[in-house]
Amino acid sequence: MLNSAEPIVIIGAGESGTRTALTIRQLGWDGPLTLIGEENTAPYERPPLSKQRLSSPDSPVATITTASELHDRRIDFLQGRRAVGIDRTSQVVSLDNDSTLPYGQLLIATGSRARPLPIAGGDHAITLRQITDIERVLEAVRTPRLCVIGAGLIGLEIAAQAWVHGTDVIVVEAADEVLSRVAPPAMASLIRHRHERSGVSFVLGTQAHRIGRHNDQYIVTLSNGTAIECDRVIAAIGSIPNCELATDAGLLVANGIVVDDQLRSSDPLILSAGDCCSFPAAGSHVRLEAWRNAHDQANVAAQNLAGSHISYVTVPWFWSDQYDFSVQVVGTPSAGATDVERHTHDSATFVFSLDVDGVLVAASGLGTGSSAAKTIRAAQMLIEDRCIVDPAALADPTVSLRAIRKTATT
Amino acid sequence: MADNWVRVCETSDVDQEDVIRFDHAESTYAIYRSLDDDFYATEGLCTHEQVHLADGFVMDNIIECPKHNGRFDYTSGAAAASPVCVNLQTYPVKIEGDAVYINIPDDDAELR
Ligand SMILES: Cc1cc2nc3c(=O)[nH]c(=O)nc-3n(C[C@H](O)[C@H](O)[C@H](O)COP(=O)(O)OP(=O)(O)OC[C@H]3O[C@@H](n4cnc5c(N)ncnc54)[C@H](O)[C@@H]3O)c2cc1C
Ligand code: FES
C-alpha cells in the first residue's frame, strides 16, 4: 500500500468522488483524505431527481452518506467549497476561500453539468442537474402546458412525471427518434408509443429555433416554422463534462479528462472518474453519463489511489424509470448490425443487438418494475465474454439466457 | 417465539441458481435455490430502495439487486457490495418431500 502520509484530495462530492472516499477507507488506507464538494449539501444520488423527487416531492433526499459518517471515517469533507485551481508543480489545490490544500495524489470527479440550450432565448429553458434545480422543475411539471426540448433519458423521465401531474406535454427532438443515442430503434419506438398512449406528443426531426416570452407564457419557434405555446420550457439536451480545472492545469482533455485503463490522467498523480472522464473502451475513448459507470470507476480509482494497479473494464449499463416500467440497456446498441426481438408472457420486451460476426454487443429490456433485469444481467455476461449467439434462441422467450450462455461459443 | 412454518412452493418451482418471490401475510420474501440444490430465504425487498430481489440475479451465494446491482450473501443476509449497506433478514428453510417451507415468526409477519 502507498505511503499513507501523502494526502489524497478528491474534487467533487458526487457519486464517484464520495464512493471513492468511502472505499479508500474501507480498504484500510488511513492517511489524510479530503473530499471537496461545491454543493451545499451532503452527497446525494442524482437519478431520483427526475423520478421519485418529481412524483413525491416530500420523499426524503437519497443521500449517499452523511456528514457525520464522513467525519467518523476521518474524511475531511469540505461542504460548499469549490476547487478553483490545481498547481501540479507544487502539488496543491486552491479553493474559493483563498486557501490551498497540498496533495500527494488527486482525484478529479467533478461530473458534468446540463448543456445550456444554444438558441435565442435559450436561457428561458429550465435544466435539471442538481437538487437546487428541483423547485423550478417541479413547478414546471405542474403547469398546464409543458414543452420539453430533448428526448433523451432525462427528457422522457420528466415528460412521464409531468403526465402524472396531469400536464399537457410536448417533446421536441432534433433526431428522428427518441433515445437515439442510447437505445436501438425498436426499443426507442416502443418507449415513444408508451408515451404517446399517455397523451404526450412528439415533434421529431425538428430543432427548437428560439424561445420568446410573453408575460408568463413562452413561445418555442421550431425549425419547421411552427410555434408551440406553453407555460414552461425544460431543456434536457445532454451534459458537458466539468473539465476546466484539468484543462487549466495542462492535463490532456478531449470530451472529458483523458485517462488510461487505470483511470490515471496525463499526470500519473492525478486520476479522474465518473461523468467527467474519457476512458479507453473497445479500441477508442468514451465518456459515459451513467450512474453505474460513476459507481464502478470509484471502486477502481479508490484501489489505485491506495496503491494498486487495477484496470477498469466495463460493459456500459444504465436504467431509466418511466411510468410503471423500467428500461435497462447493456452494451453498445450502435455497434449492432442485426436486432433480434424477444417478447415474454409477462409482456417484457427485449432487443438483442448482434454485430456482423453474430457476437452479442448489446441488449435492451423494457418491462414493468424490474422484470427485465434478470435477462439483461445474463446478457451482460454473454456480452462480456464476446459470445456468438443463435438469434433463434434469443427470440424464443422459453429459452433462458443462462441456458444460452452454457452453449454459446466465443 | 413460536415456530410458524409456512409452505412456499414445490422444489421444482425454483431453478438452480435462481430466486422466486413469495408473498405471505402482507409481507414479501425471496426464496433461493443454490447450484448445490440448497434452499434459502430472505426478506423480499432490497434494503437500499424497496425493490423485489426476486427480479435479481443469483451467482454462487450472491443475490445481485436488479436496480443498482447492490449485492447480498443470501445464505447469511450480509450486505456484500455497495450501494447496499444494511443486511437482509434471513429465514430458516426446510424441505419436506417436494415442498419448501420457511419459518416466519408470527410477530415478524406482523411487523413487516
Ligand atoms: C436528473 C438525472 C437523472 C439521472 N438518472 C440516471 C438513471 O436513471 N440511470 C443512470 O444510469 N444514470 C442517471 N443519471 C446519471 C448519473 O446521475 C451520473 O452519471 C452520476 O451522477 C455521475 O457521477 P459523478 O460523480 O461523475 O458526477 P456528479 O454526480 O455530477 O458529481 C460531481 C460533483 O462535483 C461537484 N463539482 C464540480 N466541480 C467542482 C469543483 N471545482 N469543486 C468542487 N466540487 C465540484 C459538482 O457540483 C457535483 O456535486 C442521472 C443524472 C441526472 C442529472
Ligand atoms: S435498490 Fe437494491 S441496490 Fe439499489
Coordinates of C-alpha atoms and ligand atoms in Angstrom, one line a residue:
Chain A
M1 CA 0.0 0.0 0.0
L2 CA 1.1 3.5 -0.8
N3 CA 2.7 5.8 1.7
S4 CA -0.2 6.8 4.0
A5 CA 1.4 10.2 4.9
E6 CA 0.9 11.6 1.4
P7 CA -2.6 13.3 1.4
I8 CA -5.2 12.2 -1.1
V9 CA -7.5 15.0 -2.2
I10 CA -10.8 14.4 -4.1
I11 CA -12.5 17.2 -6.0
G12 CA -16.3 16.6 -6.5
A13 CA -18.5 15.0 -3.9
G14 CA -21.0 13.3 -6.2
E15 CA -21.4 9.6 -6.8
S16 CA -17.8 9.0 -8.0
G17 CA -15.9 11.3 -5.6
T18 CA -17.9 10.2 -2.5
R19 CA -17.8 6.5 -3.2
T20 CA -14.0 6.7 -3.8
A21 CA -13.5 8.4 -0.5
L22 CA -15.6 5.8 1.4
T23 CA -13.9 2.9 -0.5
I24 CA -10.4 4.2 0.2
R25 CA -11.2 4.0 4.0
Q26 CA -12.8 0.5 3.6
L27 CA -9.5 -0.6 2.0
G28 CA -7.7 0.4 5.2
W29 CA -5.8 3.4 3.8
D30 CA -5.5 5.7 6.8
G31 CA -3.7 8.8 5.6
P32 CA -5.1 12.3 5.3
L33 CA -8.2 12.3 3.0
T34 CA -10.1 15.3 1.8
L35 CA -13.4 15.5 -0.2
I36 CA -14.2 18.8 -1.7
G37 CA -17.9 19.4 -2.7
E38 CA -19.2 22.7 -4.1
E39 CA -22.8 21.8 -3.5
N40 CA -24.0 23.0 -0.1
T41 CA -25.5 19.6 0.9
A42 CA -24.5 16.1 2.0
P43 CA -23.6 13.9 -1.0
Y44 CA -26.7 12.6 -2.7
E45 CA -27.9 10.4 -5.6
R46 CA -28.8 12.2 -8.8
P47 CA -31.1 9.6 -10.5
P48 CA -34.1 10.1 -8.2
L49 CA -34.2 13.9 -9.2
S50 CA -36.0 13.1 -12.4
K51 CA -38.1 10.2 -10.8
Q52 CA -39.2 10.0 -7.2
R53 CA -38.3 13.6 -6.4
L54 CA -40.8 14.8 -9.0
S55 CA -43.6 12.3 -8.2
S56 CA -43.3 12.5 -4.4
P57 CA -41.6 15.8 -3.7
D58 CA -41.8 15.2 0.0
S59 CA -39.9 11.9 -0.2
P60 CA -36.5 12.1 1.6
V61 CA -33.4 13.0 -0.4
A62 CA -31.5 9.9 -1.3
T63 CA -28.2 10.6 0.3
I64 CA -25.0 8.6 -0.5
T65 CA -23.7 9.2 3.0
T66 CA -23.9 11.8 5.8
A67 CA -21.5 14.4 7.0
S68 CA -21.2 12.5 10.3
E69 CA -20.4 9.2 8.6
L70 CA -17.7 11.0 6.6
H71 CA -16.4 12.5 9.9
D72 CA -16.4 9.1 11.6
R73 CA -14.2 7.8 8.8
R74 CA -11.9 10.7 9.1
I75 CA -12.8 12.0 5.7
D76 CA -12.3 15.8 5.8
F77 CA -15.5 16.9 3.9
L78 CA -15.3 20.5 2.7
Q79 CA -19.0 21.1 2.0
G80 CA -19.9 24.1 -0.1
R81 CA -16.2 24.6 -1.1
R82 CA -15.2 24.9 -4.7
A83 CA -11.7 24.0 -6.0
V84 CA -10.6 26.8 -8.4
G85 CA -7.1 25.7 -9.4
I86 CA -4.6 22.9 -9.5
D87 CA -0.9 23.6 -9.3
R88 CA 0.9 20.5 -10.5
T89 CA 4.4 21.7 -9.8
S90 CA 3.9 22.3 -6.1
Q91 CA 1.1 19.7 -5.9
V92 CA -1.6 22.0 -4.4
V93 CA -5.3 22.6 -5.0
S94 CA -6.5 26.1 -4.4
L95 CA -10.0 26.7 -3.1
D96 CA -12.6 29.5 -3.5
N97 CA -11.8 30.8 0.0
D98 CA -8.2 31.6 -1.0
S99 CA -6.8 28.6 1.0
T100 CA -4.7 25.8 -0.5
L101 CA -4.5 22.1 0.1
P102 CA -1.4 20.0 -0.6
Y103 CA -1.9 16.6 -2.3
G104 CA 0.2 13.5 -2.9
Q105 CA -2.5 12.2 -5.2
L106 CA -5.6 13.9 -6.6
L107 CA -8.9 12.6 -8.0
I108 CA -10.9 14.8 -10.2
A109 CA -14.5 13.7 -10.0
T110 CA -16.3 16.9 -11.0
G111 CA -19.0 15.2 -13.0
S112 CA -20.9 17.1 -15.7
R113 CA -23.4 19.9 -16.0
A114 CA -26.6 20.3 -18.0
R115 CA -25.9 21.6 -21.5
P116 CA -27.4 25.0 -22.0
L117 CA -29.8 25.4 -25.0
P118 CA -27.7 27.3 -27.6
I119 CA -30.5 29.2 -29.2
A120 CA -32.0 32.7 -28.9
G121 CA -34.0 32.8 -25.6
G122 CA -32.4 29.5 -24.6
D123 CA -31.9 30.8 -21.1
H124 CA -35.7 30.7 -20.6
A125 CA -35.4 26.9 -20.6
I126 CA -35.1 25.2 -17.2
T127 CA -32.5 22.4 -16.8
L128 CA -32.1 19.6 -14.2
R129 CA -28.8 18.5 -12.8
Q130 CA -28.8 19.3 -9.1
I131 CA -31.0 19.3 -6.1
T132 CA -31.3 23.1 -6.2
D133 CA -32.9 22.8 -9.7
I134 CA -35.8 20.8 -8.3
E135 CA -38.1 23.5 -7.2
R136 CA -38.1 25.1 -10.7
V137 CA -38.6 21.7 -12.4
L138 CA -41.4 20.7 -10.0
E139 CA -43.2 24.0 -10.7
A140 CA -42.8 23.4 -14.5
V141 CA -44.1 19.8 -14.5
R142 CA -47.2 21.0 -12.7
T143 CA -48.1 23.8 -15.2
P144 CA -50.9 23.2 -17.7
R145 CA -48.6 23.1 -20.8
L146 CA -45.0 22.0 -20.7
C147 CA -42.6 21.9 -23.7
V148 CA -39.6 19.5 -23.2
I149 CA -36.7 20.0 -25.6
G150 CA -34.7 16.8 -26.0
A151 CA -36.0 13.2 -25.9
G152 CA -33.1 11.6 -24.1
L153 CA -33.5 9.7 -20.9
I154 CA -33.9 12.7 -18.6
G155 CA -36.3 14.5 -21.0
L156 CA -38.5 11.4 -21.2
E157 CA -38.5 10.8 -17.5
I158 CA -39.5 14.4 -16.9
A159 CA -42.3 14.0 -19.6
A160 CA -43.6 10.9 -17.8
Q161 CA -43.6 12.7 -14.4
A162 CA -45.4 15.7 -15.9
W163 CA -48.0 13.4 -17.2
V164 CA -48.5 12.0 -13.7
H165 CA -49.4 15.6 -12.7
G166 CA -51.9 15.9 -15.5
T167 CA -49.8 18.3 -17.5
D168 CA -50.0 18.5 -21.4
V169 CA -46.6 17.7 -22.6
I170 CA -45.0 18.2 -26.0
V171 CA -41.5 16.9 -26.6
V172 CA -39.3 18.4 -29.3
E173 CA -36.3 16.3 -30.6
A174 CA -33.8 17.1 -33.3
A175 CA -33.2 13.4 -34.2
D176 CA -35.8 11.3 -36.0
E177 CA -36.4 9.1 -33.0
V178 CA -36.4 9.4 -29.2
L179 CA -33.4 8.0 -27.3
S180 CA -31.4 7.7 -30.5
R181 CA -28.0 7.9 -28.7
V182 CA -28.7 5.1 -26.2
A183 CA -31.4 2.6 -27.3
P184 CA -31.9 0.6 -30.5
P185 CA -34.7 1.8 -32.8
A186 CA -37.2 -0.9 -32.0
M187 CA -36.9 -0.2 -28.2
A188 CA -36.9 3.5 -28.7
S189 CA -40.2 3.4 -30.7
L190 CA -41.8 1.1 -28.2
I191 CA -41.0 3.7 -25.4
R192 CA -42.3 6.5 -27.6
H193 CA -45.5 4.7 -28.2
R194 CA -46.0 4.2 -24.5
H195 CA -45.6 8.0 -24.0
E196 CA -48.0 8.7 -26.9
R197 CA -50.6 6.4 -25.4
S198 CA -50.5 8.6 -22.3
G199 CA -51.1 11.7 -24.4
V200 CA -47.5 13.0 -24.6
S201 CA -46.9 14.4 -28.2
F202 CA -43.6 14.4 -30.0
V203 CA -42.2 16.6 -32.7
L204 CA -39.3 14.6 -34.1
G205 CA -36.6 15.6 -36.6
T206 CA -37.1 19.2 -35.6
Q207 CA -35.0 21.7 -33.8
A208 CA -36.1 24.5 -31.5
H209 CA -35.0 27.7 -33.0
R210 CA -35.8 30.4 -30.4
I211 CA -37.8 30.8 -27.3
G212 CA -39.8 34.0 -26.8
R213 CA -41.6 35.1 -23.6
H214 CA -44.9 36.9 -23.2
N215 CA -45.8 37.6 -19.7
D216 CA -45.6 34.2 -18.0
Q217 CA -46.0 32.3 -21.3
Y218 CA -43.4 31.0 -23.7
I219 CA -43.4 30.5 -27.4
V220 CA -41.0 28.0 -28.8
T221 CA -40.4 28.5 -32.5
L222 CA -39.3 25.4 -34.4
S223 CA -37.1 24.9 -37.4
N224 CA -40.2 23.8 -39.4
G225 CA -41.7 27.3 -38.8
T226 CA -44.4 26.2 -36.3
A227 CA -44.7 27.6 -32.9
I228 CA -45.5 26.0 -29.6
E229 CA -47.2 28.0 -26.9
C230 CA -46.6 26.7 -23.4
D231 CA -46.3 27.7 -19.7
R232 CA -42.7 26.4 -19.1
V233 CA -39.8 25.0 -21.2
I234 CA -37.4 22.4 -19.9
A235 CA -34.2 21.6 -21.9
A236 CA -32.7 18.2 -21.5
I237 CA -30.2 18.1 -24.3
G238 CA -27.3 16.2 -22.6
S239 CA -24.4 17.4 -20.5
I240 CA -21.0 18.9 -20.7
P241 CA -18.1 17.4 -18.6
N242 CA -16.6 19.7 -16.0
C243 CA -13.0 19.7 -17.2
E244 CA -12.0 23.3 -16.8
L245 CA -9.7 22.6 -13.8
A246 CA -8.0 19.9 -15.8
T247 CA -7.6 22.0 -18.9
D248 CA -6.2 24.9 -16.9
A249 CA -3.7 22.6 -15.2
G250 CA -2.5 21.4 -18.6
L251 CA -3.9 17.9 -18.5
L252 CA -5.0 16.1 -21.7
V253 CA -8.7 16.8 -22.2
A254 CA -10.8 15.6 -25.2
N255 CA -14.5 15.5 -24.4
G256 CA -13.6 14.6 -20.9
I257 CA -10.4 14.3 -18.9
V258 CA -8.4 11.6 -20.8
V259 CA -7.4 8.7 -18.6
D260 CA -5.8 5.4 -19.1
D261 CA -7.2 2.0 -18.2
Q262 CA -6.2 2.6 -14.6
L263 CA -8.1 6.0 -14.6
R264 CA -4.8 8.0 -14.5
S265 CA -4.7 11.2 -16.4
S266 CA -1.7 12.5 -18.4
D267 CA -0.2 13.3 -14.9
P268 CA 0.1 9.9 -13.1
L269 CA -0.5 11.6 -9.7
I270 CA -3.9 12.8 -10.9
L271 CA -6.8 10.3 -11.5
S272 CA -10.3 11.0 -12.8
A273 CA -13.5 9.1 -12.6
G274 CA -17.2 9.4 -13.4
D275 CA -19.1 11.7 -15.9
C276 CA -16.0 14.0 -16.4
C277 CA -13.5 11.4 -17.6
S278 CA -12.9 9.8 -21.0
F279 CA -11.6 6.3 -20.7
P280 CA -10.4 3.6 -23.0
A281 CA -13.1 1.1 -24.2
A282 CA -13.4 -1.1 -27.3
G283 CA -10.4 0.4 -29.0
S284 CA -11.3 4.1 -28.5
H285 CA -12.0 6.5 -25.7
V286 CA -15.6 7.0 -24.4
R287 CA -17.2 9.2 -21.8
L288 CA -20.4 7.9 -20.1
E289 CA -23.0 9.7 -18.2
A290 CA -24.3 6.8 -16.2
W291 CA -24.7 6.0 -12.5
R292 CA -23.1 2.6 -12.6
N293 CA -20.1 3.8 -14.5
A294 CA -19.5 6.5 -11.9
H295 CA -20.0 4.0 -9.1
D296 CA -17.7 1.3 -10.5
Q297 CA -15.0 3.7 -11.6
A298 CA -14.9 4.9 -8.0
N299 CA -14.2 1.4 -6.9
V300 CA -11.2 1.2 -9.2
A301 CA -10.0 4.7 -8.5
A302 CA -10.0 4.0 -4.8
Q303 CA -7.9 0.9 -5.2
N304 CA -5.4 2.6 -7.5
L305 CA -5.1 5.6 -5.2
A306 CA -4.4 3.2 -2.4
G307 CA -1.5 1.8 -4.4
S308 CA -2.9 -0.9 -6.7
H309 CA -2.7 -1.0 -10.5
I310 CA -6.2 -2.2 -11.5
S311 CA -7.7 -1.8 -14.9
Y312 CA -11.3 -0.6 -15.4
V313 CA -13.1 -2.9 -17.7
T314 CA -16.8 -2.4 -18.3
V315 CA -19.8 -3.0 -20.5
P316 CA -21.9 0.1 -20.3
W317 CA -25.2 -0.3 -18.4
F318 CA -28.0 2.1 -17.4
W319 CA -31.6 2.0 -16.4
S320 CA -34.4 4.5 -16.6
D321 CA -37.8 4.5 -14.9
Q322 CA -40.8 5.9 -16.8
Y323 CA -44.5 5.4 -15.8
D324 CA -44.7 1.9 -14.4
F325 CA -41.9 0.4 -16.5
S326 CA -38.2 0.3 -16.3
V327 CA -35.8 0.2 -19.2
Q328 CA -32.3 -1.4 -18.9
V329 CA -29.7 -1.2 -21.7
V330 CA -26.4 -3.0 -21.5
G331 CA -23.6 -2.8 -24.1
T332 CA -23.4 -0.6 -27.2
P333 CA -26.5 -0.9 -29.3
S334 CA -25.0 1.3 -32.1
A335 CA -22.3 -1.4 -32.6
G336 CA -25.0 -3.9 -33.7
A337 CA -25.7 -5.0 -37.3
T338 CA -28.9 -7.0 -36.6
D339 CA -31.5 -6.7 -34.0
V340 CA -33.5 -9.6 -32.6
E341 CA -36.7 -9.1 -30.5
R342 CA -38.0 -11.3 -27.7
H343 CA -41.5 -10.8 -26.2
T344 CA -42.2 -12.6 -22.9
H345 CA -45.5 -13.8 -21.4
D346 CA -45.3 -11.1 -18.8
S347 CA -45.1 -8.5 -21.6
A348 CA -41.5 -7.6 -21.2
T349 CA -39.8 -6.8 -24.5
F350 CA -36.1 -7.3 -25.3
V351 CA -34.0 -6.2 -28.2
F352 CA -30.7 -8.0 -28.7
S353 CA -28.1 -6.4 -31.0
L354 CA -25.6 -8.7 -32.8
D355 CA -22.6 -7.5 -34.8
V356 CA -21.7 -8.7 -38.3
D357 CA -20.0 -11.8 -36.8
G358 CA -23.1 -12.7 -34.7
V359 CA -21.4 -11.6 -31.5
L360 CA -23.9 -10.2 -28.9
V361 CA -22.9 -6.5 -28.4
A362 CA -26.0 -5.0 -26.6
A363 CA -29.3 -6.0 -25.0
S364 CA -32.1 -3.6 -24.1
G365 CA -35.1 -4.7 -22.0
L366 CA -38.3 -3.0 -21.0
G367 CA -40.8 -4.3 -18.5
T368 CA -42.9 -3.4 -15.5
G369 CA -40.8 -2.8 -12.4
S370 CA -37.5 -4.7 -12.7
S371 CA -38.9 -7.6 -14.7
A372 CA -36.4 -7.2 -17.5
A373 CA -33.4 -7.1 -15.1
K374 CA -32.5 -10.9 -14.9
T375 CA -32.3 -11.3 -18.6
I376 CA -30.3 -8.1 -19.1
R377 CA -27.9 -9.3 -16.4
A378 CA -27.4 -12.6 -18.1
A379 CA -27.0 -10.8 -21.5
Q380 CA -24.2 -8.7 -19.9
M381 CA -22.2 -11.9 -19.2
L382 CA -22.7 -13.0 -22.8
I383 CA -21.5 -9.6 -24.0
E384 CA -18.5 -9.6 -21.6
D385 CA -17.5 -13.0 -23.0
R386 CA -18.0 -11.8 -26.6
C387 CA -20.2 -14.8 -27.3
I388 CA -21.6 -15.7 -30.7
V389 CA -25.3 -16.3 -30.0
D390 CA -28.0 -18.1 -32.0
P391 CA -30.6 -15.5 -33.0
A392 CA -33.4 -18.0 -32.9
A393 CA -32.7 -18.8 -29.3
L394 CA -32.6 -15.1 -28.4
A395 CA -36.0 -14.6 -29.9
D396 CA -37.5 -17.6 -28.0
P397 CA -38.9 -16.5 -24.6
T398 CA -38.9 -20.0 -23.3
V399 CA -35.1 -20.3 -23.6
S400 CA -33.3 -18.6 -20.7
L401 CA -30.2 -16.6 -21.3
R402 CA -28.4 -18.7 -18.7
A403 CA -29.1 -21.7 -20.9
I404 CA -27.9 -19.8 -24.0
R405 CA -24.7 -19.0 -22.1
K406 CA -24.0 -22.6 -21.4
T407 CA -24.0 -23.5 -25.1
A408 CA -22.7 -20.2 -26.6
T409 CA -19.3 -20.1 -28.4
T410 CA -16.8 -17.3 -28.2
Chain B
M1 CA -41.0 -17.2 19.6
A2 CA -43.2 -20.0 18.3
D3 CA -42.3 -21.7 15.0
N4 CA -44.5 -20.8 12.1
W5 CA -43.6 -22.9 9.2
V6 CA -45.3 -21.7 6.0
R7 CA -45.4 -23.8 2.8
V8 CA -43.9 -21.8 0.0
C9 CA -43.8 -23.9 -3.2
E10 CA -42.5 -27.1 -4.8
T11 CA -38.8 -27.5 -5.1
S12 CA -39.2 -27.6 -8.8
D13 CA -40.7 -24.1 -8.8
V14 CA -37.2 -22.6 -8.3
D15 CA -34.5 -23.2 -10.8
Q16 CA -30.9 -23.9 -9.7
E17 CA -29.0 -20.6 -9.1
D18 CA -32.3 -18.7 -9.2
V19 CA -34.8 -16.9 -6.9
I20 CA -38.5 -16.5 -6.7
R21 CA -40.8 -14.1 -4.9
F22 CA -43.2 -15.4 -2.2
D23 CA -45.8 -13.1 -0.7
H24 CA -47.4 -14.0 2.6
A25 CA -49.5 -12.1 5.2
E26 CA -48.7 -8.7 3.6
S27 CA -45.0 -9.4 3.6
T28 CA -42.8 -10.4 0.7
Y29 CA -39.9 -12.9 0.7
A30 CA -37.2 -14.1 -1.7
I31 CA -36.6 -17.9 -1.9
Y32 CA -33.3 -19.0 -3.4
R33 CA -32.0 -22.3 -4.7
S34 CA -28.2 -22.7 -4.9
L35 CA -26.2 -24.6 -7.5
D36 CA -25.9 -27.4 -4.9
D37 CA -29.8 -27.5 -4.6
D38 CA -29.8 -25.9 -1.1
F39 CA -32.7 -23.6 -0.4
Y40 CA -32.5 -20.3 1.4
A41 CA -35.0 -17.5 2.3
T42 CA -34.5 -13.7 3.0
E43 CA -36.8 -10.8 3.2
G44 CA -38.1 -9.9 -0.3
L45 CA -37.1 -6.3 -0.7
C46 CA -33.6 -4.7 -1.2
T47 CA -32.6 -2.6 1.8
H48 CA -31.4 0.2 -0.5
E49 CA -34.6 1.1 -2.3
Q50 CA -37.6 -1.1 -1.9
V51 CA -37.1 -3.3 -4.9
H52 CA -38.0 -7.0 -5.2
L53 CA -34.9 -9.1 -5.1
A54 CA -36.7 -11.9 -6.9
D55 CA -36.0 -9.9 -10.1
G56 CA -32.3 -10.1 -9.3
F57 CA -29.5 -12.3 -10.4
V58 CA -28.1 -15.3 -8.4
M59 CA -24.4 -16.1 -8.7
D60 CA -23.0 -18.6 -6.2
N61 CA -24.1 -17.4 -2.8
I62 CA -24.8 -13.9 -4.0
I63 CA -28.0 -12.2 -4.9
E64 CA -27.5 -9.1 -7.0
C65 CA -30.2 -6.5 -6.8
P66 CA -31.9 -5.7 -10.1
K67 CA -31.9 -2.0 -9.6
H68 CA -28.4 -0.8 -8.8
N69 CA -26.6 -4.1 -8.6
G70 CA -26.0 -4.0 -4.8
R71 CA -25.1 -7.4 -3.5
F72 CA -26.0 -9.6 -0.6
D73 CA -24.9 -13.1 0.5
Y74 CA -28.3 -14.7 0.6
T75 CA -27.1 -17.5 2.8
S76 CA -26.3 -15.1 5.7
G77 CA -28.2 -11.9 4.6
A78 CA -24.9 -9.9 4.8
A79 CA -24.6 -6.9 2.6
A80 CA -21.7 -7.6 0.2
A81 CA -21.4 -4.7 -2.2
S82 CA -22.4 -1.1 -2.3
P83 CA -24.7 0.7 -2.6
V84 CA -26.4 -1.6 -0.1
C85 CA -25.1 -1.4 3.4
V86 CA -28.0 -2.8 5.6
N87 CA -28.1 -6.6 5.9
L88 CA -31.1 -8.7 4.9
Q89 CA -33.2 -10.7 7.4
T90 CA -32.9 -14.4 6.7
Y91 CA -35.4 -17.2 7.5
P92 CA -34.9 -20.9 8.2
V93 CA -36.0 -23.2 5.3
K94 CA -36.9 -26.9 5.4
I95 CA -37.8 -29.3 2.6
E96 CA -40.5 -32.0 3.2
G97 CA -40.9 -34.3 0.3
D98 CA -41.1 -31.9 -2.7
A99 CA -42.4 -28.9 -0.7
V100 CA -40.4 -25.9 0.5
Y101 CA -41.3 -24.3 3.9
I102 CA -39.9 -21.2 5.6
N103 CA -40.2 -20.3 9.2
I104 CA -41.7 -16.9 9.7
P105 CA -42.1 -16.0 13.4
D106 CA -45.6 -14.7 14.0
D107 CA -44.6 -11.2 15.2
D108 CA -42.3 -10.8 12.3
A109 CA -45.1 -11.3 9.9
E110 CA -47.0 -8.6 11.7
L111 CA -44.0 -6.2 11.7
R112 CA -43.3 -6.3 8.0
Ligands
LIG1 C1 -31.7 14.1 -13.3 C2 -30.7 13.0 -13.5 C3 -31.2 11.6 -13.6 C4 -30.3 10.6 -13.9 N1 -30.8 9.3 -14.0 C5 -30.0 8.3 -14.2 C6 -30.5 7.0 -14.4 O1 -31.7 6.7 -14.3 N2 -29.6 6.0 -14.6 C7 -28.3 6.2 -14.8 O2 -27.5 5.3 -15.0 N3 -27.8 7.4 -14.6 C8 -28.6 8.5 -14.4 N4 -28.1 9.8 -14.2 C9 -26.6 10.0 -14.4 C10 -25.9 9.8 -13.0 O3 -26.5 10.5 -12.0 C11 -24.4 10.4 -13.2 O4 -23.8 9.6 -14.2 C12 -23.6 10.4 -11.9 O5 -24.2 11.3 -11.0 C13 -22.2 10.8 -12.2 O6 -21.5 10.9 -11.0 P1 -20.2 11.8 -10.9 O7 -19.7 11.7 -9.5 O8 -19.3 11.6 -12.0 O9 -20.7 13.3 -11.1 P2 -21.8 14.1 -10.3 O10 -22.8 13.3 -9.6 O11 -22.2 15.2 -11.2 O12 -20.9 14.8 -9.1 C14 -19.9 15.8 -9.4 C15 -19.9 16.7 -8.2 O13 -18.7 17.5 -8.3 C16 -19.0 18.9 -7.9 N5 -18.0 19.8 -8.5 C17 -17.8 20.1 -9.8 N6 -16.8 20.9 -9.9 C18 -16.3 21.2 -8.7 C19 -15.2 22.0 -8.1 N7 -14.5 22.7 -8.9 N8 -15.0 22.0 -6.8 C20 -15.8 21.2 -6.0 N9 -16.9 20.4 -6.4 C21 -17.1 20.4 -7.8 C22 -20.4 19.0 -8.6 O14 -21.1 20.1 -8.0 C23 -21.0 17.7 -8.2 O15 -21.6 17.7 -6.9 C24 -28.9 10.9 -14.0 C25 -28.4 12.2 -13.9 C26 -29.3 13.2 -13.7 C27 -28.8 14.6 -13.6
FES2 S1 -32.4 -0.9 -4.8 FE1 -31.1 -2.6 -4.5 S2 -29.1 -1.8 -4.8 FE2 -30.5 -0.1 -5.0

